[in-house]
Amino acid sequence: MMSNVMSATYPDLFDAMSCYSGVAAGCLAGSPGSSPWTADPTCANGLIVKTPAEWKAVAQAMYPGYTGKYPRIMTFHGDLDNLVFPQNFQEQLKQWSAIHGVSLSQTKVNTPFPNYTYYRYGNGKNLVGYSVSNVGHFVLAEEEMDLSWFGL
């Protein structure tokens, strides 16, 4: 969850972020806590649904006046997540696709691994997502993919 918040709040400090089982930046705004256990459950339950333009405005309000580049985002989410519901994956993708001005351009099943569905936005350099079938909240960290995304 913090990857999205940090990317929106400090876009000038980060080139790229990866996120596992997160929520769109600003989804928890006004909540008494930031974890699924202490927060207002509306966000974690996937009940905060906005248009891409609305999510973009939420993120841009986190750094008013910023006109520079935003970090590249790679996000993973299990399709059986009952702690941070999978609708949040879609909300993240809507937010960052609007920020980067890209649309869904490709979907591939079983890529890069069995049970993964790959979502490429634009040319795939600024936003990609991976939905993992039959996985709950704890998606395994894909360190090699993360390091590659970061250019390391």
CSV table of N, CA and C in Angstrom, one decimal:
chain,number,residue,atom,x,y,z
A,1,MET,N,0.8,-1.2,0.0
A,1,MET,CA,0.0,0.0,0.0
A,1,MET,C,0.9,1.2,0.0
A,2,MET,N,2.0,1.2,0.7
A,2,MET,CA,2.8,2.4,0.8
A,2,MET,C,3.5,2.7,-0.4
A,3,SER,N,3.8,1.7,-1.3
A,3,SER,CA,4.4,2.0,-2.6
A,3,SER,C,3.7,3.0,-3.4
A,4,ASN,N,2.4,2.8,-3.4
A,4,ASN,CA,1.5,3.7,-4.2
A,4,ASN,C,1.5,5.1,-3.6
A,5,VAL,N,1.4,5.2,-2.2
A,5,VAL,CA,1.4,6.4,-1.5
A,5,VAL,C,2.7,7.2,-1.7
A,6,MET,N,3.8,6.4,-1.6
A,6,MET,CA,5.1,7.1,-1.8
A,6,MET,C,5.3,7.6,-3.2
A,7,SER,N,4.8,6.8,-4.2
A,7,SER,CA,5.0,7.2,-5.6
A,7,SER,C,4.2,8.4,-5.9
A,8,ALA,N,3.0,8.6,-5.3
A,8,ALA,CA,2.2,9.8,-5.5
A,8,ALA,C,2.7,11.0,-4.7
A,9,THR,N,3.2,10.7,-3.5
A,9,THR,CA,3.6,11.8,-2.6
A,9,THR,C,5.0,12.3,-2.9
A,10,TYR,N,5.9,11.5,-3.3
A,10,TYR,CA,7.3,11.8,-3.6
A,10,TYR,C,7.7,11.4,-5.0
A,11,PRO,N,6.9,11.7,-6.0
A,11,PRO,CA,7.3,11.2,-7.4
A,11,PRO,C,8.7,11.7,-7.9
A,12,ASP,N,9.2,12.7,-7.3
A,12,ASP,CA,10.5,13.2,-7.7
A,12,ASP,C,11.6,12.4,-7.1
A,13,LEU,N,11.3,11.6,-6.1
A,13,LEU,CA,12.4,10.8,-5.5
A,13,LEU,C,12.5,9.4,-5.9
A,14,PHE,N,11.5,8.9,-6.7
A,14,PHE,CA,11.5,7.5,-7.1
A,14,PHE,C,11.4,7.4,-8.6
A,15,ASP,N,12.1,6.5,-9.2
A,15,ASP,CA,12.0,6.2,-10.6
A,15,ASP,C,11.1,5.1,-10.9
A,16,ALA,N,11.0,4.1,-10.0
A,16,ALA,CA,10.2,2.9,-10.2
A,16,ALA,C,9.7,2.4,-8.8
A,17,MET,N,8.6,1.7,-8.8
A,17,MET,CA,8.1,1.0,-7.6
A,17,MET,C,7.5,-0.3,-8.0
A,18,SER,N,7.5,-1.2,-7.1
A,18,SER,CA,6.8,-2.5,-7.2
A,18,SER,C,5.9,-2.6,-6.0
A,19,CYS,N,4.7,-3.2,-6.2
A,19,CYS,CA,3.7,-3.2,-5.1
A,19,CYS,C,3.1,-4.6,-5.1
A,20,TYR,N,2.9,-5.1,-3.9
A,20,TYR,CA,2.3,-6.4,-3.7
A,20,TYR,C,1.0,-6.3,-2.9
A,21,SER,N,-0.1,-6.7,-3.4
A,21,SER,CA,-1.4,-6.7,-2.7
A,21,SER,C,-1.7,-5.3,-2.1
A,22,GLY,N,-1.6,-4.3,-2.9
A,22,GLY,CA,-1.8,-2.9,-2.5
A,22,GLY,C,-3.1,-2.3,-2.9
A,23,VAL,N,-3.2,-1.0,-2.6
A,23,VAL,CA,-4.4,-0.2,-2.9
A,23,VAL,C,-3.9,1.1,-3.6
A,24,ALA,N,-4.8,1.7,-4.3
A,24,ALA,CA,-4.5,2.9,-5.0
A,24,ALA,C,-4.1,4.0,-4.0
A,25,ALA,N,-3.2,4.9,-4.4
A,25,ALA,CA,-2.8,6.0,-3.5
A,25,ALA,C,-4.1,6.8,-3.2
A,26,GLY,N,-4.3,7.1,-1.9
A,26,GLY,CA,-5.4,7.9,-1.5
A,26,GLY,C,-6.6,7.1,-1.1
A,27,CYS,N,-6.6,5.8,-1.3
A,27,CYS,CA,-7.7,4.9,-1.0
A,27,CYS,C,-8.0,4.9,0.5
A,28,LEU,N,-7.0,5.0,1.3
A,28,LEU,CA,-7.2,5.0,2.7
A,28,LEU,C,-7.3,6.4,3.3
A,29,ALA,N,-7.4,7.4,2.5
A,29,ALA,CA,-7.5,8.8,3.0
A,29,ALA,C,-8.7,8.9,4.0
A,30,GLY,N,-8.4,9.5,5.2
A,30,GLY,CA,-9.4,9.7,6.2
A,30,GLY,C,-9.6,8.5,7.1
A,31,SER,N,-8.9,7.4,6.9
A,31,SER,CA,-9.0,6.2,7.7
A,31,SER,C,-8.2,6.4,9.0
A,32,PRO,N,-8.7,5.8,10.1
A,32,PRO,CA,-7.9,5.9,11.3
A,32,PRO,C,-6.6,5.1,11.3
A,33,GLY,N,-6.4,4.2,10.4
A,33,GLY,CA,-5.1,3.5,10.3
A,33,GLY,C,-4.8,3.1,8.9
A,34,SER,N,-3.6,2.6,8.7
A,34,SER,CA,-3.2,2.3,7.3
A,34,SER,C,-3.1,0.8,7.0
A,35,SER,N,-3.3,-0.1,8.0
A,35,SER,CA,-3.2,-1.5,7.8
A,35,SER,C,-4.6,-2.0,7.6
A,36,PRO,N,-4.8,-3.2,7.0
A,36,PRO,CA,-6.1,-3.7,6.8
A,36,PRO,C,-6.8,-4.0,8.1
A,37,TRP,N,-6.1,-4.1,9.2
A,37,TRP,CA,-6.6,-4.4,10.5
A,37,TRP,C,-7.1,-3.2,11.3
A,38,THR,N,-6.4,-2.0,11.0
A,38,THR,CA,-6.8,-0.8,11.8
A,38,THR,C,-7.5,0.2,10.9
A,39,ALA,N,-7.6,0.0,9.6
A,39,ALA,CA,-8.2,1.0,8.7
A,39,ALA,C,-9.7,0.8,8.6
A,40,ASP,N,-10.3,1.8,8.1
A,40,ASP,CA,-11.7,1.7,7.7
A,40,ASP,C,-11.7,0.6,6.6
A,41,PRO,N,-12.5,-0.5,6.8
A,41,PRO,CA,-12.5,-1.6,5.8
A,41,PRO,C,-13.0,-1.3,4.4
A,42,THR,N,-13.6,-0.1,4.2
A,42,THR,CA,-14.2,0.2,2.9
A,42,THR,C,-13.1,0.1,1.8
A,43,CYS,N,-11.9,0.6,2.0
A,43,CYS,CA,-10.9,0.5,1.0
A,43,CYS,C,-10.4,-0.9,0.8
A,44,ALA,N,-10.0,-1.6,1.9
A,44,ALA,CA,-9.5,-2.9,1.7
A,44,ALA,C,-10.5,-3.9,1.1
A,45,ASN,N,-11.7,-3.6,1.4
A,45,ASN,CA,-12.8,-4.5,0.8
A,45,ASN,C,-13.1,-4.2,-0.6
A,46,GLY,N,-12.4,-3.2,-1.2
A,46,GLY,CA,-12.5,-2.9,-2.6
A,46,GLY,C,-13.8,-2.2,-3.0
A,47,LEU,N,-14.3,-1.4,-2.0
A,47,LEU,CA,-15.5,-0.7,-2.2
A,47,LEU,C,-15.4,0.7,-2.6
A,48,ILE,N,-14.1,1.2,-2.7
A,48,ILE,CA,-13.9,2.6,-3.2
A,48,ILE,C,-13.5,2.4,-4.6
A,49,VAL,N,-14.4,2.7,-5.5
A,49,VAL,CA,-14.2,2.6,-6.9
A,49,VAL,C,-14.4,4.0,-7.5
A,50,LYS,N,-13.3,4.3,-8.3
A,50,LYS,CA,-13.3,5.6,-9.0
A,50,LYS,C,-13.0,5.5,-10.5
A,51,THR,N,-13.2,6.5,-11.2
A,51,THR,CA,-12.8,6.5,-12.6
A,51,THR,C,-11.2,6.7,-12.6
A,52,PRO,N,-10.6,6.4,-13.8
A,52,PRO,CA,-9.2,6.7,-13.9
A,52,PRO,C,-8.9,8.2,-13.6
A,53,ALA,N,-9.7,9.1,-14.1
A,53,ALA,CA,-9.5,10.5,-13.9
A,53,ALA,C,-9.6,10.9,-12.5
A,54,GLU,N,-10.5,10.3,-11.8
A,54,GLU,CA,-10.7,10.6,-10.3
A,54,GLU,C,-9.5,10.1,-9.5
A,55,TRP,N,-9.0,8.9,-9.8
A,55,TRP,CA,-7.8,8.4,-9.1
A,55,TRP,C,-6.6,9.3,-9.5
A,56,LYS,N,-6.5,9.7,-10.7
A,56,LYS,CA,-5.3,10.5,-11.1
A,56,LYS,C,-5.4,11.8,-10.3
A,57,ALA,N,-6.5,12.4,-10.1
A,57,ALA,CA,-6.7,13.7,-9.3
A,57,ALA,C,-6.3,13.4,-7.9
A,58,VAL,N,-6.7,12.3,-7.3
A,58,VAL,CA,-6.3,12.0,-5.9
A,58,VAL,C,-4.8,11.9,-5.8
A,59,ALA,N,-4.2,11.2,-6.7
A,59,ALA,CA,-2.7,11.1,-6.6
A,59,ALA,C,-2.0,12.5,-6.8
A,60,GLN,N,-2.5,13.3,-7.8
A,60,GLN,CA,-1.9,14.5,-8.0
A,60,GLN,C,-2.1,15.5,-6.9
A,61,ALA,N,-3.1,15.4,-6.1
A,61,ALA,CA,-3.4,16.2,-5.0
A,61,ALA,C,-2.4,15.9,-3.8
A,62,MET,N,-1.7,14.8,-3.9
A,62,MET,CA,-0.7,14.5,-2.9
A,62,MET,C,0.6,15.2,-3.0
A,63,TYR,N,0.8,15.8,-4.2
A,63,TYR,CA,1.9,16.7,-4.5
A,63,TYR,C,1.5,17.8,-5.4
A,64,PRO,N,0.7,18.8,-4.8
A,64,PRO,CA,0.1,19.9,-5.6
A,64,PRO,C,1.2,20.6,-6.4
A,65,GLY,N,0.9,20.9,-7.6
A,65,GLY,CA,1.8,21.7,-8.4
A,65,GLY,C,2.9,20.9,-9.1
A,66,TYR,N,3.1,19.6,-8.8
A,66,TYR,CA,4.1,18.8,-9.4
A,66,TYR,C,3.8,18.6,-10.9
A,67,THR,N,4.8,18.8,-11.7
A,67,THR,CA,4.5,18.6,-13.2
A,67,THR,C,5.5,17.6,-13.8
A,68,GLY,N,6.4,17.0,-13.0
A,68,GLY,CA,7.4,16.1,-13.5
A,68,GLY,C,6.9,14.7,-13.7
A,69,LYS,N,7.8,13.8,-14.0
A,69,LYS,CA,7.5,12.4,-14.2
A,69,LYS,C,7.1,11.7,-13.0
A,70,TYR,N,6.2,10.7,-13.1
A,70,TYR,CA,5.8,9.9,-12.0
A,70,TYR,C,6.6,8.5,-12.1
A,71,PRO,N,6.8,7.8,-11.0
A,71,PRO,CA,7.5,6.5,-11.1
A,71,PRO,C,6.7,5.5,-11.9
A,72,ARG,N,7.5,4.6,-12.5
A,72,ARG,CA,7.0,3.4,-13.2
A,72,ARG,C,6.5,2.5,-12.1
A,73,ILE,N,5.4,1.8,-12.4
A,73,ILE,CA,4.7,1.0,-11.4
A,73,ILE,C,4.5,-0.4,-11.9
A,74,MET,N,4.9,-1.4,-11.1
A,74,MET,CA,4.7,-2.8,-11.4
A,74,MET,C,3.9,-3.3,-10.1
A,75,THR,N,2.8,-3.9,-10.3
A,75,THR,CA,1.9,-4.3,-9.2
A,75,THR,C,1.5,-5.8,-9.4
A,76,PHE,N,1.4,-6.5,-8.2
A,76,PHE,CA,1.0,-7.9,-8.1
A,76,PHE,C,-0.2,-8.0,-7.2
A,77,HIS,N,-1.1,-8.9,-7.5
A,77,HIS,CA,-2.2,-9.1,-6.6
A,77,HIS,C,-2.8,-10.5,-6.8
A,78,GLY,N,-3.1,-11.2,-5.7
A,78,GLY,CA,-3.7,-12.5,-5.7
A,78,GLY,C,-5.2,-12.4,-5.9
A,79,ASP,N,-5.7,-13.2,-6.8
A,79,ASP,CA,-7.2,-13.1,-7.1
A,79,ASP,C,-8.1,-13.7,-6.0
A,80,LEU,N,-7.5,-14.3,-5.0
A,80,LEU,CA,-8.3,-14.8,-3.9
A,80,LEU,C,-8.0,-14.0,-2.6
A,81,ASP,N,-7.4,-12.8,-2.7
A,81,ASP,CA,-7.1,-12.0,-1.6
A,81,ASP,C,-8.4,-11.6,-0.9
A,82,ASN,N,-8.5,-12.0,0.4
A,82,ASN,CA,-9.7,-11.6,1.1
A,82,ASN,C,-9.4,-10.6,2.3
A,83,LEU,N,-8.2,-10.1,2.2
A,83,LEU,CA,-7.7,-9.1,3.2
A,83,LEU,C,-7.7,-7.7,2.5
A,84,VAL,N,-7.1,-7.6,1.3
A,84,VAL,CA,-7.1,-6.5,0.4
A,84,VAL,C,-7.7,-7.0,-0.9
A,85,PHE,N,-9.0,-6.8,-1.0
A,85,PHE,CA,-9.7,-7.5,-2.1
A,85,PHE,C,-9.2,-7.1,-3.5
A,86,PRO,N,-9.3,-8.0,-4.5
A,86,PRO,CA,-8.7,-7.9,-5.8
A,86,PRO,C,-9.2,-6.6,-6.6
A,87,GLN,N,-10.4,-6.1,-6.2
A,87,GLN,CA,-10.8,-4.9,-6.9
A,87,GLN,C,-9.8,-3.8,-6.7
A,88,ASN,N,-9.0,-3.8,-5.7
A,88,ASN,CA,-8.0,-2.8,-5.4
A,88,ASN,C,-6.9,-2.9,-6.5
A,89,PHE,N,-6.6,-4.1,-7.0
A,89,PHE,CA,-5.7,-4.2,-8.1
A,89,PHE,C,-6.2,-3.4,-9.3
A,90,GLN,N,-7.4,-3.5,-9.7
A,90,GLN,CA,-8.0,-2.8,-10.8
A,90,GLN,C,-8.0,-1.3,-10.5
A,91,GLU,N,-8.2,-0.9,-9.3
A,91,GLU,CA,-8.2,0.6,-8.9
A,91,GLU,C,-6.8,1.1,-9.1
A,92,GLN,N,-5.8,0.4,-8.7
A,92,GLN,CA,-4.4,0.8,-8.9
A,92,GLN,C,-4.1,1.0,-10.3
A,93,LEU,N,-4.5,0.0,-11.1
A,93,LEU,CA,-4.2,0.1,-12.6
A,93,LEU,C,-4.9,1.2,-13.2
A,94,LYS,N,-6.1,1.5,-12.8
A,94,LYS,CA,-6.8,2.7,-13.3
A,94,LYS,C,-6.1,4.0,-12.9
A,95,GLN,N,-5.6,4.1,-11.7
A,95,GLN,CA,-4.9,5.3,-11.2
A,95,GLN,C,-3.6,5.5,-12.0
A,96,TRP,N,-2.8,4.5,-12.1
A,96,TRP,CA,-1.5,4.7,-12.7
A,96,TRP,C,-1.6,4.8,-14.2
A,97,SER,N,-2.6,4.1,-14.8
A,97,SER,CA,-2.7,4.2,-16.3
A,97,SER,C,-3.1,5.7,-16.6
A,98,ALA,N,-3.9,6.3,-15.8
A,98,ALA,CA,-4.3,7.7,-16.0
A,98,ALA,C,-3.1,8.6,-15.8
A,99,ILE,N,-2.4,8.4,-14.8
A,99,ILE,CA,-1.2,9.2,-14.5
A,99,ILE,C,-0.2,9.2,-15.7
A,100,HIS,N,0.0,7.9,-16.2
A,100,HIS,CA,1.0,7.8,-17.2
A,100,HIS,C,0.4,8.0,-18.6
A,101,GLY,N,-0.9,8.1,-18.7
A,101,GLY,CA,-1.5,8.3,-20.0
A,101,GLY,C,-1.4,7.2,-20.9
A,102,VAL,N,-1.6,6.0,-20.3
A,102,VAL,CA,-1.5,4.7,-21.1
A,102,VAL,C,-2.7,3.9,-20.9
A,103,SER,N,-3.0,3.1,-21.9
A,103,SER,CA,-4.2,2.2,-21.9
A,103,SER,C,-3.7,0.7,-21.9
A,104,LEU,N,-4.6,-0.2,-21.5
A,104,LEU,CA,-4.3,-1.6,-21.5
A,104,LEU,C,-4.0,-2.0,-23.0
A,105,SER,N,-2.8,-2.6,-23.2
A,105,SER,CA,-2.5,-2.9,-24.6
A,105,SER,C,-2.3,-4.4,-24.8
A,106,GLN,N,-2.1,-5.1,-23.7
A,106,GLN,CA,-1.9,-6.6,-23.9
A,106,GLN,C,-2.2,-7.3,-22.6
A,107,THR,N,-2.8,-8.5,-22.7
A,107,THR,CA,-3.1,-9.4,-21.6
A,107,THR,C,-2.5,-10.7,-22.0
A,108,LYS,N,-1.7,-11.4,-21.1
A,108,LYS,CA,-1.2,-12.7,-21.4
A,108,LYS,C,-1.4,-13.6,-20.2
A,109,VAL,N,-2.0,-14.7,-20.4
A,109,VAL,CA,-2.2,-15.7,-19.4
A,109,VAL,C,-1.0,-16.6,-19.2
A,110,ASN,N,-0.7,-17.0,-18.0
A,110,ASN,CA,0.4,-17.9,-17.7
A,110,ASN,C,1.8,-17.2,-18.1
A,111,THR,N,1.9,-15.9,-17.8
A,111,THR,CA,3.1,-15.1,-18.1
A,111,THR,C,3.4,-14.2,-16.9
A,112,PRO,N,4.6,-14.3,-16.4
A,112,PRO,CA,5.7,-15.0,-16.8
A,112,PRO,C,5.8,-16.4,-16.2
A,113,PHE,N,4.8,-16.8,-15.3
A,113,PHE,CA,4.7,-18.1,-14.7
A,113,PHE,C,3.3,-18.6,-14.8
A,114,PRO,N,3.2,-19.9,-14.6
A,114,PRO,CA,1.8,-20.5,-14.5
A,114,PRO,C,1.0,-19.8,-13.5
A,115,ASN,N,-0.3,-19.6,-13.7
A,115,ASN,CA,-1.2,-18.9,-12.9
A,115,ASN,C,-1.1,-17.4,-12.8
A,116,TYR,N,-0.2,-16.8,-13.5
A,116,TYR,CA,0.0,-15.4,-13.5
A,116,TYR,C,-0.7,-14.8,-14.8
A,117,THR,N,-1.4,-13.7,-14.7
A,117,THR,CA,-1.9,-13.0,-15.9
A,117,THR,C,-1.2,-11.7,-15.9
A,118,TYR,N,-0.6,-11.4,-17.0
A,118,TYR,CA,0.2,-10.2,-17.2
A,118,TYR,C,-0.7,-9.2,-17.9
A,119,TYR,N,-0.7,-7.9,-17.4
A,119,TYR,CA,-1.4,-6.8,-18.0
A,119,TYR,C,-0.4,-5.7,-18.4
A,120,ARG,N,-0.2,-5.5,-19.6
A,120,ARG,CA,0.7,-4.4,-20.1
A,120,ARG,C,-0.1,-3.2,-20.5
A,121,TYR,N,0.4,-2.1,-20.1
A,121,TYR,CA,-0.2,-0.8,-20.4
A,121,TYR,C,0.7,0.0,-21.3
A,122,GLY,N,0.2,0.5,-22.4
A,122,GLY,CA,1.1,1.1,-23.4
A,122,GLY,C,2.2,0.2,-23.8
A,123,ASN,N,3.4,0.6,-23.8
A,123,ASN,CA,4.6,-0.2,-24.2
A,123,ASN,C,5.1,-1.0,-23.1
A,124,GLY,N,4.5,-1.0,-21.9
A,124,GLY,CA,5.0,-1.8,-20.8
A,124,GLY,C,6.1,-1.2,-20.0
A,125,LYS,N,6.5,0.0,-20.3
A,125,LYS,CA,7.7,0.6,-19.7
A,125,LYS,C,7.3,1.4,-18.4
A,126,ASN,N,6.0,1.8,-18.3
A,126,ASN,CA,5.6,2.6,-17.2
A,126,ASN,C,4.6,1.9,-16.2
A,127,LEU,N,3.9,0.9,-16.8
A,127,LEU,CA,2.9,0.3,-15.9
A,127,LEU,C,2.7,-1.1,-16.4
A,128,VAL,N,2.8,-2.1,-15.5
A,128,VAL,CA,2.5,-3.5,-15.7
A,128,VAL,C,1.8,-4.0,-14.4
A,129,GLY,N,0.9,-5.0,-14.6
A,129,GLY,CA,0.3,-5.6,-13.5
A,129,GLY,C,0.3,-7.1,-13.7
A,130,TYR,N,0.3,-7.8,-12.5
A,130,TYR,CA,0.2,-9.3,-12.5
A,130,TYR,C,-0.9,-9.7,-11.6
A,131,SER,N,-1.9,-10.4,-12.1
A,131,SER,CA,-2.9,-11.0,-11.2
A,131,SER,C,-2.5,-12.5,-11.1
A,132,VAL,N,-2.5,-13.0,-9.8
A,132,VAL,CA,-2.0,-14.4,-9.6
A,132,VAL,C,-3.2,-15.2,-9.2
A,133,SER,N,-3.5,-16.2,-10.0
A,133,SER,CA,-4.7,-17.1,-9.7
A,133,SER,C,-4.4,-18.0,-8.5
A,134,ASN,N,-5.5,-18.2,-7.8
A,134,ASN,CA,-5.5,-19.1,-6.6
A,134,ASN,C,-4.5,-18.7,-5.5
A,135,VAL,N,-4.3,-17.4,-5.4
A,135,VAL,CA,-3.4,-16.9,-4.4
A,135,VAL,C,-4.1,-15.9,-3.6
A,136,GLY,N,-3.9,-15.9,-2.3
A,136,GLY,CA,-4.6,-14.9,-1.4
A,136,GLY,C,-3.8,-13.7,-1.3
A,137,HIS,N,-3.7,-13.1,0.0
A,137,HIS,CA,-3.0,-11.9,0.2
A,137,HIS,C,-1.5,-11.9,0.0
A,138,PHE,N,-0.9,-13.0,0.3
A,138,PHE,CA,0.5,-13.1,0.4
A,138,PHE,C,1.1,-13.6,-1.0
A,139,VAL,N,1.2,-12.8,-1.9
A,139,VAL,CA,1.8,-13.1,-3.2
A,139,VAL,C,3.3,-13.2,-3.0
A,140,LEU,N,3.9,-14.3,-3.5
A,140,LEU,CA,5.4,-14.4,-3.3
A,140,LEU,C,6.1,-13.2,-4.0
A,141,ALA,N,7.1,-12.7,-3.3
A,141,ALA,CA,7.9,-11.6,-3.9
A,141,ALA,C,8.7,-12.2,-5.0
A,142,GLU,N,8.7,-11.5,-6.1
A,142,GLU,CA,9.4,-11.8,-7.3
A,142,GLU,C,10.6,-10.9,-7.4
A,143,GLU,N,11.7,-11.3,-6.6
A,143,GLU,CA,12.8,-10.4,-6.5
A,143,GLU,C,13.5,-10.1,-7.8
A,144,GLU,N,13.7,-11.1,-8.7
A,144,GLU,CA,14.4,-10.9,-10.0
A,144,GLU,C,13.6,-10.0,-10.8
A,145,MET,N,12.3,-10.1,-10.8
A,145,MET,CA,11.4,-9.2,-11.6
A,145,MET,C,11.5,-7.8,-11.0
A,146,ASP,N,11.5,-7.7,-9.7
A,146,ASP,CA,11.6,-6.3,-9.1
A,146,ASP,C,12.9,-5.7,-9.5
A,147,LEU,N,14.0,-6.4,-9.3
A,147,LEU,CA,15.3,-5.8,-9.6
A,147,LEU,C,15.4,-5.4,-11.1
A,148,SER,N,14.9,-6.2,-11.9
A,148,SER,CA,14.9,-5.9,-13.4
A,148,SER,C,14.0,-4.6,-13.6
A,149,TRP,N,12.9,-4.5,-13.0
A,149,TRP,CA,12.0,-3.4,-13.1
A,149,TRP,C,12.7,-2.1,-12.7
A,150,PHE,N,13.5,-2.2,-11.6
A,150,PHE,CA,14.3,-1.1,-11.1
A,150,PHE,C,15.5,-0.8,-11.9
A,151,GLY,N,15.8,-1.6,-12.8
A,151,GLY,CA,17.0,-1.4,-13.7
A,151,GLY,C,18.3,-1.9,-13.0
A,152,LEU,N,18.2,-2.8,-12.0
A,152,LEU,CA,19.4,-3.3,-11.3
A,152,LEU,C,19.8,-4.7,-11.7
